[in-house]
Amino acid sequence: MRRHLISHAIYAAALLTLGAVSAGAADTTAVQEKAAVCSGCHGENGISQTENIPSLAGQPDQFLQWQLVFFRAGSRKNEQMQPIAQDIANEDIRSLGAYFAAMTPPKAAEDGDPDLSKKGAQVAAGRRCASCHTDSFAGTKAVARLAGQREEYLVKALQDYKSSRRVGGGGAAMADVAYHMSEEEITAVAHYLAYFK
Ligand code: HEC
Ligand code: HEC
């Protein structure tokens, strides 16, 4: 009788272990399946080929998670992203954040207008963008990566903050920054950052 109980316990333990292993494998497949939906717009490998859609590859994990939370809550508005984020579970937000953060960030193409970049560099220095976005503009924690992002998306994002269409986290840090920027400054700094190496 006792032997029977022991073997039963071993069998149960083995089942639990197996269960854990297959659940791990299922997690990886599940996040890949969920991310496939995102690739339709955000591009293969998280690098966007589409106007006004940002690349996600290499964005800080926390930044990605917060933006999904903002879309889900409706505090960040976008007719394409809101329906997608609407029913997203917290655990999917965590796994998708980690998934895109681990991808290789977009590599900036050859800069076709170095003069505009020079102006943009002056704007970035004068407005202390790097003090939050880091010297490499790779971002950190809830602060976005800017280096290599699509140029027209950077312009749009800055205009959205300037007009208060987008509020964002970090104590509305970006609204304060963008509010004081002219259209010329926005154009120049977006170009500088899109081609930043
Ligand atoms: C139908 C197209 C579409 C699909 C599918 C889509 N997105 Fe988006 N996503 C967008 C657009 C457009 C924006 C930019 C919104 C804006 O301008 O504010 C965006 C923005 C984002 C942002 C904010 C990034 C930033 O730099 O501010 C995140 C994070 C994001 N999407 C994650 C996802 C994830 C994860 C999925 C898959 C579950 C996904 N998206 C699927 C269109 C899409
Ligand atoms: C005080 C800190 C701070 C400073 C200074 C700052 N930023 Fe930001 N920036 C942030 C934070 C925090 C976010 C994320 C906000 C959110 O959740 O929407 C952000 C987001 C952005 C985004 C949106 C990126 C995306 O993928 O959606 C752009 C573009 C941006 N910043 C550009 C700039 C530029 C250009 C400057 C300098 C002119 C600058 N920032 C200065 C903190 C800062």
Coordinates of N, CA and C and ligand atoms in Angstrom, one line a residue:
M1 N 0.8 -1.2 0.0 CA 0.0 0.0 0.0 C 0.9 1.3 0.0
R2 N 1.9 1.2 0.9 CA 2.8 2.4 1.0 C 3.5 2.6 -0.3
R3 N 4.0 1.5 -0.9 CA 4.8 1.5 -2.1 C 3.9 2.2 -3.2
H4 N 2.7 1.7 -3.2 CA 1.7 2.2 -4.2 C 1.6 3.8 -4.1
L5 N 1.5 4.2 -2.8 CA 1.4 5.7 -2.6 C 2.6 6.4 -3.1
I6 N 3.8 5.8 -2.8 CA 5.0 6.5 -3.2 C 5.1 6.6 -4.7
S7 N 4.8 5.5 -5.4 CA 4.9 5.5 -6.8 C 3.9 6.5 -7.4
H8 N 2.8 6.6 -6.7 CA 1.8 7.5 -7.2 C 2.3 9.0 -7.1
A9 N 3.0 9.2 -5.9 CA 3.6 10.6 -5.7 C 4.6 10.9 -6.8
I10 N 5.4 9.9 -7.1 CA 6.5 10.1 -8.1 C 5.8 10.4 -9.5
Y11 N 4.8 9.7 -9.8 CA 4.1 9.8 -11.0 C 3.5 11.3 -11.1
A12 N 2.9 11.7 -10.0 CA 2.3 13.0 -10.0 C 3.4 14.1 -10.1
A13 N 4.5 13.9 -9.5 CA 5.6 14.9 -9.6 C 6.1 14.9 -11.1
A14 N 6.2 13.8 -11.7 CA 6.7 13.7 -13.1 C 5.7 14.5 -14.0
L15 N 4.4 14.3 -13.7 CA 3.4 15.0 -14.5 C 3.5 16.5 -14.3
L16 N 3.7 16.9 -13.1 CA 3.8 18.3 -12.8 C 5.0 18.9 -13.6
T17 N 6.1 18.2 -13.6 CA 7.3 18.7 -14.3 C 7.0 18.8 -15.8
L18 N 6.4 17.7 -16.3 CA 6.1 17.7 -17.7 C 5.2 18.9 -18.0
G19 N 4.2 19.1 -17.2 CA 3.3 20.2 -17.3 C 4.0 21.5 -17.4
A20 N 5.0 21.7 -16.5 CA 5.7 23.0 -16.4 C 6.5 23.2 -17.7
V21 N 7.1 22.1 -18.2 CA 7.9 22.2 -19.4 C 7.0 22.6 -20.6
S22 N 5.9 21.9 -20.8 CA 5.1 22.2 -22.0 C 4.5 23.5 -21.8
A23 N 4.2 24.0 -20.6 CA 3.6 25.3 -20.4 C 4.6 26.4 -20.9
G24 N 5.9 26.1 -20.6 CA 7.0 27.1 -21.0 C 7.0 27.2 -22.5
A25 N 7.0 26.0 -23.2 CA 7.1 26.0 -24.6 C 5.8 26.7 -25.2
A26 N 4.7 26.4 -24.5 CA 3.4 27.0 -25.0 C 3.5 28.6 -24.9
D27 N 4.1 29.1 -23.8 CA 4.3 30.5 -23.6 C 5.0 31.2 -24.8
T28 N 6.1 30.5 -25.2 CA 6.9 31.1 -26.3 C 6.1 31.1 -27.6
T29 N 5.4 30.0 -27.9 CA 4.6 29.9 -29.1 C 3.5 31.0 -29.0
A30 N 2.9 31.1 -27.8 CA 1.8 32.0 -27.6 C 2.2 33.5 -27.9
V31 N 3.4 33.9 -27.4 CA 3.8 35.3 -27.6 C 4.1 35.5 -29.1
Q32 N 4.7 34.5 -29.7 CA 5.0 34.6 -31.2 C 3.7 34.7 -32.0
E33 N 2.7 34.0 -31.6 CA 1.4 34.0 -32.3 C 0.8 35.4 -32.1
K34 N 0.9 35.9 -30.9 CA 0.3 37.2 -30.6 C 1.1 38.3 -31.3
A35 N 2.4 38.2 -31.4 CA 3.2 39.2 -32.0 C 3.0 39.2 -33.5
A36 N 2.6 38.1 -34.1 CA 2.4 38.0 -35.5 C 1.3 39.0 -36.0
V37 N 0.3 39.2 -35.1 CA -0.7 40.2 -35.4 C -0.1 41.6 -35.5
C38 N 0.9 41.9 -34.6 CA 1.5 43.2 -34.5 C 2.4 43.4 -35.8
S39 N 3.1 42.4 -36.2 CA 4.0 42.5 -37.4 C 3.3 43.0 -38.6
G40 N 2.0 42.7 -38.7 CA 1.2 43.1 -39.9 C 1.3 44.7 -40.0
C41 N 1.4 45.4 -39.0 CA 1.5 46.8 -39.0 C 2.9 47.3 -38.6
H42 N 3.5 46.7 -37.6 CA 4.7 47.2 -37.1 C 6.0 46.6 -37.8
G43 N 5.7 45.7 -38.7 CA 6.8 45.2 -39.6 C 7.4 43.9 -39.0
E44 N 8.1 43.2 -39.9 CA 8.8 42.1 -39.6 C 9.9 42.5 -38.6
N45 N 10.2 41.7 -37.6 CA 11.3 42.0 -36.6 C 11.0 43.3 -35.9
G46 N 9.8 43.8 -35.9 CA 9.5 45.0 -35.2 C 10.0 46.3 -35.8
I47 N 10.3 46.2 -37.1 CA 10.8 47.4 -37.8 C 9.8 47.8 -38.9
S48 N 9.2 48.9 -38.6 CA 8.1 49.4 -39.5 C 8.5 49.9 -40.8
Q49 N 7.7 49.5 -41.8 CA 7.9 50.0 -43.2 C 6.7 50.9 -43.6
T50 N 5.9 51.2 -42.6 CA 4.7 51.9 -42.9 C 4.6 53.3 -42.3
E51 N 4.2 54.3 -43.0 CA 4.1 55.7 -42.6 C 3.2 55.8 -41.3
N52 N 3.7 56.6 -40.4 CA 3.0 56.9 -39.1 C 2.8 55.7 -38.2
I53 N 3.5 54.6 -38.5 CA 3.5 53.4 -37.6 C 4.9 53.2 -37.1
P54 N 5.1 53.3 -35.7 CA 6.5 53.3 -35.2 C 7.1 51.9 -35.2
S55 N 8.4 51.8 -35.3 CA 9.1 50.6 -35.0 C 9.1 50.3 -33.5
L56 N 9.0 49.0 -33.2 CA 8.9 48.7 -31.8 C 10.2 48.0 -31.3
A57 N 11.0 47.5 -32.3 CA 12.2 46.7 -31.9 C 13.2 47.6 -31.1
G58 N 13.6 47.0 -30.0 CA 14.6 47.7 -29.1 C 14.1 48.8 -28.3
Q59 N 12.8 49.0 -28.3 CA 12.2 50.0 -27.3 C 12.3 49.4 -25.9
P60 N 12.6 50.3 -24.9 CA 12.6 49.7 -23.5 C 11.3 49.0 -23.2
D61 N 11.5 47.8 -22.5 CA 10.4 47.0 -22.1 C 9.3 47.8 -21.4
Q62 N 9.7 48.6 -20.4 CA 8.8 49.4 -19.6 C 8.0 50.4 -20.5
F63 N 8.7 51.0 -21.4 CA 8.0 52.0 -22.3 C 6.9 51.3 -23.1
L64 N 7.2 50.1 -23.6 CA 6.3 49.4 -24.4 C 5.1 49.0 -23.6
Q65 N 5.3 48.5 -22.4 CA 4.2 48.1 -21.5 C 3.3 49.3 -21.2
W66 N 3.9 50.4 -20.8 CA 3.1 51.6 -20.4 C 2.3 52.0 -21.6
Q67 N 2.8 52.1 -22.8 CA 2.0 52.5 -24.0 C 0.8 51.6 -24.2
L68 N 1.0 50.3 -24.0 CA -0.1 49.4 -24.2 C -1.2 49.6 -23.1
V69 N -0.7 49.9 -21.9 CA -1.6 50.2 -20.8 C -2.4 51.5 -21.2
F70 N -1.7 52.5 -21.7 CA -2.3 53.8 -22.0 C -3.4 53.6 -23.1
F71 N -3.0 52.8 -24.2 CA -4.0 52.6 -25.2 C -5.2 51.8 -24.6
R72 N -4.9 50.8 -23.8 CA -6.0 50.0 -23.2 C -7.0 50.9 -22.4
A73 N -6.4 51.8 -21.6 CA -7.2 52.7 -20.8 C -7.8 53.8 -21.6
G74 N -7.4 54.0 -22.8 CA -8.0 55.1 -23.6 C -7.3 56.4 -23.4
S75 N -6.3 56.5 -22.5 CA -5.7 57.8 -22.3 C -4.7 58.1 -23.5
R76 N -4.3 57.1 -24.2 CA -3.6 57.4 -25.5 C -4.5 56.9 -26.6
K77 N -4.8 57.8 -27.5 CA -5.9 57.6 -28.5 C -5.3 57.3 -29.8
N78 N -5.8 56.2 -30.5 CA -5.4 55.9 -31.8 C -6.4 54.9 -32.3
E79 N -7.0 55.1 -33.5 CA -8.1 54.2 -33.9 C -7.6 52.9 -34.4
Q80 N -6.3 52.8 -34.7 CA -5.8 51.4 -35.1 C -5.3 50.7 -33.8
M81 N -4.7 51.3 -32.9 CA -4.1 50.6 -31.7 C -5.1 50.3 -30.6
Q82 N -6.1 51.2 -30.4 CA -7.0 51.0 -29.3 C -7.8 49.7 -29.4
P83 N -8.4 49.4 -30.6 CA -9.1 48.1 -30.6 C -8.2 46.9 -30.3
I84 N -6.9 47.0 -30.6 CA -6.0 45.9 -30.4 C -5.7 45.8 -28.9
A85 N -5.5 46.9 -28.3 CA -5.1 46.9 -26.9 C -6.3 46.7 -25.9
Q86 N -7.5 46.9 -26.5 CA -8.7 46.9 -25.6 C -8.8 45.7 -24.7
D87 N -8.6 44.5 -25.3 CA -8.9 43.3 -24.5 C -7.6 42.6 -24.1
I88 N -6.5 43.3 -24.2 CA -5.2 42.7 -23.9 C -5.0 42.5 -22.4
A89 N -4.6 41.2 -22.0 CA -4.4 40.9 -20.6 C -3.0 41.4 -20.1
N90 N -2.9 41.6 -18.8 CA -1.7 42.1 -18.3 C -0.5 41.2 -18.6
E91 N -0.7 39.9 -18.6 CA 0.4 38.9 -18.8 C 0.8 39.0 -20.3
D92 N -0.1 39.3 -21.2 CA 0.3 39.5 -22.6 C 1.1 40.8 -22.8
I93 N 0.7 41.8 -22.0 CA 1.4 43.1 -22.1 C 2.9 42.9 -21.6
R94 N 3.0 42.1 -20.6 CA 4.4 41.8 -20.1 C 5.2 41.0 -21.1
S95 N 4.6 40.0 -21.7 CA 5.3 39.1 -22.6 C 5.6 39.8 -23.9
L96 N 4.7 40.6 -24.4 CA 4.9 41.4 -25.7 C 6.0 42.5 -25.5
G97 N 5.9 43.1 -24.3 CA 6.9 44.1 -24.0 C 8.3 43.5 -24.0
A98 N 8.5 42.4 -23.4 CA 9.8 41.7 -23.3 C 10.2 41.3 -24.7
Y99 N 9.2 40.8 -25.5 CA 9.5 40.2 -26.8 C 10.1 41.3 -27.8
F100 N 9.4 42.5 -27.8 CA 9.9 43.5 -28.7 C 11.1 44.2 -28.2
A101 N 11.2 44.3 -26.9 CA 12.4 45.0 -26.3 C 13.7 44.2 -26.6
A102 N 13.6 42.9 -26.8 CA 14.7 42.0 -27.0 C 15.2 42.0 -28.5
M103 N 14.3 42.6 -29.3 CA 14.7 42.6 -30.8 C 15.7 43.7 -31.1
T104 N 16.5 43.4 -32.2 CA 17.5 44.4 -32.6 C 16.9 45.7 -33.1
P105 N 17.3 46.8 -32.5 CA 16.7 48.1 -32.9 C 17.0 48.4 -34.4
P106 N 16.1 49.3 -35.0 CA 16.3 49.7 -36.4 C 17.7 50.4 -36.6
K107 N 18.3 50.1 -37.7 CA 19.6 50.7 -38.0 C 19.3 51.9 -38.9
A108 N 19.8 53.1 -38.5 CA 19.6 54.3 -39.3 C 20.2 54.2 -40.6
A109 N 19.5 54.6 -41.7 CA 20.0 54.7 -43.0 C 21.0 55.9 -43.2
E110 N 21.5 56.0 -44.4 CA 22.5 57.1 -44.7 C 21.7 58.4 -44.6
D111 N 22.3 59.4 -43.9 CA 21.6 60.7 -43.7 C 21.7 61.5 -45.0
G112 N 20.6 61.8 -45.6 CA 20.6 62.5 -46.9 C 20.6 64.1 -46.7
D113 N 20.5 64.5 -45.5 CA 20.5 66.0 -45.2 C 21.3 66.3 -43.9
P114 N 22.6 66.2 -44.0 CA 23.4 66.4 -42.8 C 23.2 67.8 -42.2
D115 N 22.9 68.9 -43.0 CA 22.7 70.2 -42.5 C 21.5 70.3 -41.6
L116 N 20.4 69.6 -42.0 CA 19.2 69.5 -41.2 C 19.5 68.8 -39.8
S117 N 20.3 67.8 -39.9 CA 20.7 67.0 -38.7 C 21.5 67.9 -37.8
K118 N 22.4 68.8 -38.3 CA 23.1 69.7 -37.5 C 22.2 70.6 -36.7
K119 N 21.2 71.1 -37.4 CA 20.2 72.0 -36.7 C 19.5 71.2 -35.6
G120 N 19.1 69.9 -36.0 CA 18.4 69.1 -35.0 C 19.3 68.8 -33.8
A121 N 20.6 68.6 -34.0 CA 21.5 68.3 -32.9 C 21.5 69.5 -31.9
Q122 N 21.4 70.7 -32.5 CA 21.4 71.9 -31.7 C 20.1 72.0 -30.8
V123 N 19.0 71.6 -31.5 CA 17.7 71.6 -30.8 C 17.8 70.6 -29.6
A124 N 18.3 69.4 -29.9 CA 18.4 68.4 -28.9 C 19.3 68.8 -27.8
A125 N 20.4 69.5 -28.1 CA 21.3 69.9 -27.0 C 20.6 71.0 -26.2
G126 N 20.0 72.0 -26.9 CA 19.4 73.1 -26.2 C 18.2 72.7 -25.3
R127 N 17.5 71.7 -25.8 CA 16.3 71.3 -25.0 C 16.5 70.0 -24.2
R128 N 17.8 69.7 -24.1 CA 18.2 68.6 -23.2 C 17.5 67.3 -23.3
C129 N 17.2 66.9 -24.6 CA 16.5 65.6 -24.9 C 17.3 64.4 -24.3
A130 N 18.6 64.5 -24.4 CA 19.4 63.3 -23.9 C 19.4 63.1 -22.4
S131 N 19.0 64.2 -21.7 CA 19.0 64.1 -20.2 C 18.0 63.0 -19.8
C132 N 16.9 62.8 -20.6 CA 16.0 61.8 -20.3 C 16.1 60.6 -21.2
H133 N 16.4 60.9 -22.5 CA 16.4 59.8 -23.5 C 17.7 59.0 -23.6
T134 N 18.7 59.5 -22.8 CA 20.1 58.9 -22.7 C 20.9 59.5 -23.9
D135 N 22.2 59.5 -23.8 CA 23.1 60.0 -24.8 C 23.0 59.3 -26.1
S136 N 22.7 58.0 -26.1 CA 22.6 57.2 -27.3 C 21.2 57.3 -27.9
F137 N 20.3 58.0 -27.2 CA 18.9 58.0 -27.6 C 18.2 56.7 -27.7
A138 N 18.8 55.7 -26.9 CA 18.2 54.4 -26.9 C 17.0 54.3 -25.9
G139 N 16.8 55.4 -25.1 CA 15.7 55.3 -24.1 C 16.1 54.5 -22.9
T140 N 15.3 54.6 -21.9 CA 15.5 53.8 -20.7 C 14.2 53.8 -19.9
K141 N 13.9 52.6 -19.3 CA 12.7 52.5 -18.5 C 11.4 53.0 -19.3
A142 N 10.7 54.0 -18.7 CA 9.5 54.4 -19.4 C 9.7 55.5 -20.4
V143 N 11.0 55.8 -20.7 CA 11.4 56.8 -21.7 C 11.7 56.1 -23.0
A144 N 11.1 56.6 -24.1 CA 11.2 56.0 -25.4 C 12.6 56.0 -26.0
R145 N 12.9 55.0 -26.8 CA 14.0 55.0 -27.8 C 13.6 56.0 -28.9
L146 N 14.5 56.8 -29.3 CA 14.3 57.7 -30.4 C 15.2 57.4 -31.6
A147 N 16.4 56.9 -31.4 CA 17.4 56.7 -32.4 C 16.9 55.7 -33.4
G148 N 16.9 56.1 -34.7 CA 16.5 55.2 -35.8 C 15.0 55.0 -35.9
Q149 N 14.2 55.8 -35.2 CA 12.7 55.7 -35.3 C 12.4 56.4 -36.7
R150 N 11.2 56.0 -37.2 CA 10.8 56.7 -38.5 C 10.6 58.2 -38.3
E151 N 11.2 58.9 -39.3 CA 11.2 60.4 -39.2 C 9.8 61.0 -39.1
E152 N 8.9 60.6 -40.0 CA 7.6 61.2 -40.0 C 6.8 60.8 -38.7
Y153 N 7.1 59.7 -38.1 CA 6.4 59.3 -36.9 C 6.9 60.2 -35.7
L154 N 8.2 60.5 -35.7 CA 8.8 61.3 -34.7 C 8.1 62.7 -34.7
V155 N 8.0 63.2 -36.0 CA 7.3 64.5 -36.2 C 5.9 64.4 -35.6
K156 N 5.1 63.4 -36.0 CA 3.8 63.2 -35.5 C 3.7 63.2 -34.0
A157 N 4.6 62.4 -33.4 CA 4.6 62.2 -31.9 C 4.8 63.6 -31.3
L158 N 5.8 64.3 -31.8 CA 6.0 65.6 -31.1 C 4.9 66.6 -31.3
Q159 N 4.2 66.5 -32.5 CA 3.0 67.4 -32.7 C 1.9 67.0 -31.8
D160 N 1.7 65.7 -31.6 CA 0.7 65.2 -30.7 C 0.9 65.6 -29.3
Y161 N 2.1 65.6 -28.8 CA 2.4 66.1 -27.4 C 2.2 67.6 -27.4
K162 N 2.6 68.3 -28.4 CA 2.5 69.8 -28.5 C 1.0 70.2 -28.4
S163 N 0.2 69.5 -29.1 CA -1.2 69.9 -29.1 C -2.0 69.2 -28.0
S164 N -1.3 68.5 -27.1 CA -2.0 67.8 -26.0 C -2.9 66.7 -26.4
R165 N -2.8 66.2 -27.7 CA -3.5 65.1 -28.2 C -3.0 63.8 -27.4
R166 N -1.7 63.8 -27.2 CA -1.1 62.7 -26.5 C -0.5 63.3 -25.2
V167 N -0.8 62.7 -24.1 CA -0.3 63.2 -22.8 C 0.9 62.4 -22.3
G168 N 0.7 61.1 -22.2 CA 1.9 60.2 -21.9 C 2.2 60.2 -20.4
G169 N 3.2 59.3 -20.1 CA 3.6 59.2 -18.7 C 4.7 60.1 -18.3
G170 N 5.4 59.8 -17.2 CA 6.5 60.6 -16.8 C 6.1 62.0 -16.4
G171 N 5.0 62.1 -15.7 CA 4.5 63.4 -15.3 C 4.3 64.4 -16.4
A172 N 3.8 63.9 -17.5 CA 3.6 64.7 -18.7 C 4.9 65.5 -19.2
A173 N 6.0 64.8 -19.0 CA 7.3 65.5 -19.3 C 7.3 65.9 -20.8
M174 N 6.8 65.1 -21.7 CA 6.9 65.5 -23.1 C 6.0 66.7 -23.5
A175 N 4.9 66.8 -22.8 CA 4.0 67.9 -23.1 C 4.8 69.2 -22.8
D176 N 5.5 69.3 -21.7 CA 6.2 70.4 -21.3 C 7.3 70.7 -22.3
V177 N 8.0 69.7 -22.8 CA 9.1 69.9 -23.8 C 8.5 70.4 -25.1
A178 N 7.5 69.7 -25.6 CA 7.1 69.9 -27.0 C 6.3 71.2 -27.1
Y179 N 5.6 71.6 -26.0 CA 4.8 72.8 -26.1 C 5.6 74.0 -26.6
H180 N 6.9 74.1 -26.2 CA 7.7 75.2 -26.5 C 8.4 75.1 -27.8
M181 N 8.2 74.0 -28.6 CA 9.0 73.8 -29.8 C 8.3 74.4 -31.0
S182 N 9.0 75.0 -31.9 CA 8.4 75.5 -33.2 C 8.4 74.3 -34.2
E183 N 7.6 74.5 -35.2 CA 7.5 73.5 -36.3 C 8.9 73.2 -36.9
E184 N 9.7 74.3 -37.0 CA 11.1 74.1 -37.6 C 11.9 73.3 -36.7
E185 N 11.8 73.5 -35.4 CA 12.6 72.7 -34.4 C 12.2 71.2 -34.5
I186 N 10.9 71.0 -34.6 CA 10.4 69.6 -34.6 C 10.9 68.9 -35.8
T187 N 10.8 69.6 -37.0 CA 11.3 69.0 -38.3 C 12.8 68.6 -38.1
A188 N 13.6 69.5 -37.6 CA 15.0 69.3 -37.5 C 15.4 68.2 -36.6
V189 N 14.8 68.2 -35.4 CA 15.2 67.2 -34.4 C 14.7 65.8 -34.8
A190 N 13.5 65.8 -35.5 CA 13.0 64.5 -35.9 C 14.0 63.9 -36.9
H191 N 14.5 64.7 -37.8 CA 15.5 64.3 -38.8 C 16.8 63.8 -38.2
Y192 N 17.3 64.6 -37.2 CA 18.5 64.2 -36.5 C 18.4 62.9 -35.8
L193 N 17.2 62.6 -35.2 CA 17.1 61.4 -34.4 C 16.8 60.2 -35.3
A194 N 16.1 60.4 -36.4 CA 15.8 59.3 -37.3 C 17.1 58.7 -37.9
Y195 N 18.1 59.6 -38.1 CA 19.4 59.2 -38.7 C 20.5 59.1 -37.7
F196 N 20.2 59.2 -36.4 CA 21.2 59.1 -35.4 C 21.9 57.8 -35.3
K197 N 23.2 57.8 -35.3 CA 24.0 56.5 -35.2 C 24.9 56.5 -34.0
Ligands
HEC1 C1 -3.7 47.9 -37.6 C2 -2.3 48.3 -37.4 C3 -1.7 48.0 -36.1 C4 -1.6 46.8 -35.5 C5 -2.1 45.4 -36.0 C6 -0.8 47.0 -34.2 N1 -0.5 48.3 -34.1 FE1 0.6 49.1 -32.6 N2 0.4 51.0 -33.4 C7 -0.2 51.2 -34.6 C8 -0.2 52.7 -34.9 C9 -0.8 53.4 -36.1 C10 0.5 53.2 -33.8 C11 0.9 54.7 -33.6 C12 -0.2 55.4 -32.8 C13 0.0 56.9 -32.7 O1 0.3 57.5 -33.6 O2 -0.2 57.4 -31.6 C14 0.9 52.1 -32.9 C15 1.6 52.3 -31.7 C16 2.0 51.2 -30.9 C17 2.8 51.4 -29.7 C18 3.4 52.7 -29.2 C19 4.9 52.8 -29.7 C20 5.5 54.1 -29.6 O3 6.6 54.2 -30.0 O4 4.9 55.0 -29.1 C21 3.0 50.1 -29.2 C22 3.8 49.8 -27.9 C23 2.3 49.2 -30.0 N3 1.7 49.9 -31.1 C24 2.3 47.9 -29.8 C25 1.6 47.0 -30.6 C26 1.5 45.5 -30.3 C27 2.2 44.8 -29.2 C28 0.7 45.0 -31.3 C29 0.2 43.6 -31.4 C30 -0.5 43.0 -30.3 C31 0.3 46.1 -32.2 N4 0.8 47.3 -31.8 C32 -0.5 45.9 -33.3 C33 -0.9 50.3 -35.5 C34 -1.0 49.0 -35.2
HEC2 C1 12.1 65.3 -18.7 C2 12.4 64.1 -19.5 C3 12.3 64.2 -21.0 C4 12.9 65.2 -21.8 C5 13.8 66.3 -21.4 C6 12.5 64.8 -23.2 N1 11.8 63.7 -23.2 FE1 10.9 62.8 -24.8 N2 10.0 61.4 -23.6 C7 10.1 61.4 -22.2 C8 9.1 60.4 -21.7 C9 8.9 60.0 -20.3 C10 8.5 59.8 -22.8 C11 7.4 58.8 -22.9 C12 6.1 59.6 -22.7 C13 4.9 58.8 -22.9 O1 4.6 57.9 -22.2 O2 4.1 59.1 -23.9 C14 9.0 60.5 -24.0 C15 8.6 60.2 -25.3 C16 9.1 60.9 -26.4 C17 8.7 60.6 -27.8 C18 7.6 59.6 -28.2 C19 8.4 58.4 -28.8 C20 7.5 57.3 -29.2 O3 8.0 56.3 -29.7 O4 6.3 57.4 -29.1 C21 9.4 61.5 -28.6 C22 9.3 61.6 -30.1 C23 10.2 62.3 -27.7 N3 10.0 61.9 -26.4 C24 11.1 63.2 -28.2 C25 11.9 64.1 -27.4 C26 12.7 65.1 -27.9 C27 12.9 65.4 -29.3 C28 13.2 65.8 -26.8 C29 14.0 67.1 -26.7 C30 13.5 68.1 -27.6 C31 12.7 65.1 -25.6 N4 11.9 64.1 -26.0 C32 13.0 65.5 -24.3 C33 10.9 62.2 -21.4 C34 11.6 63.3 -21.9

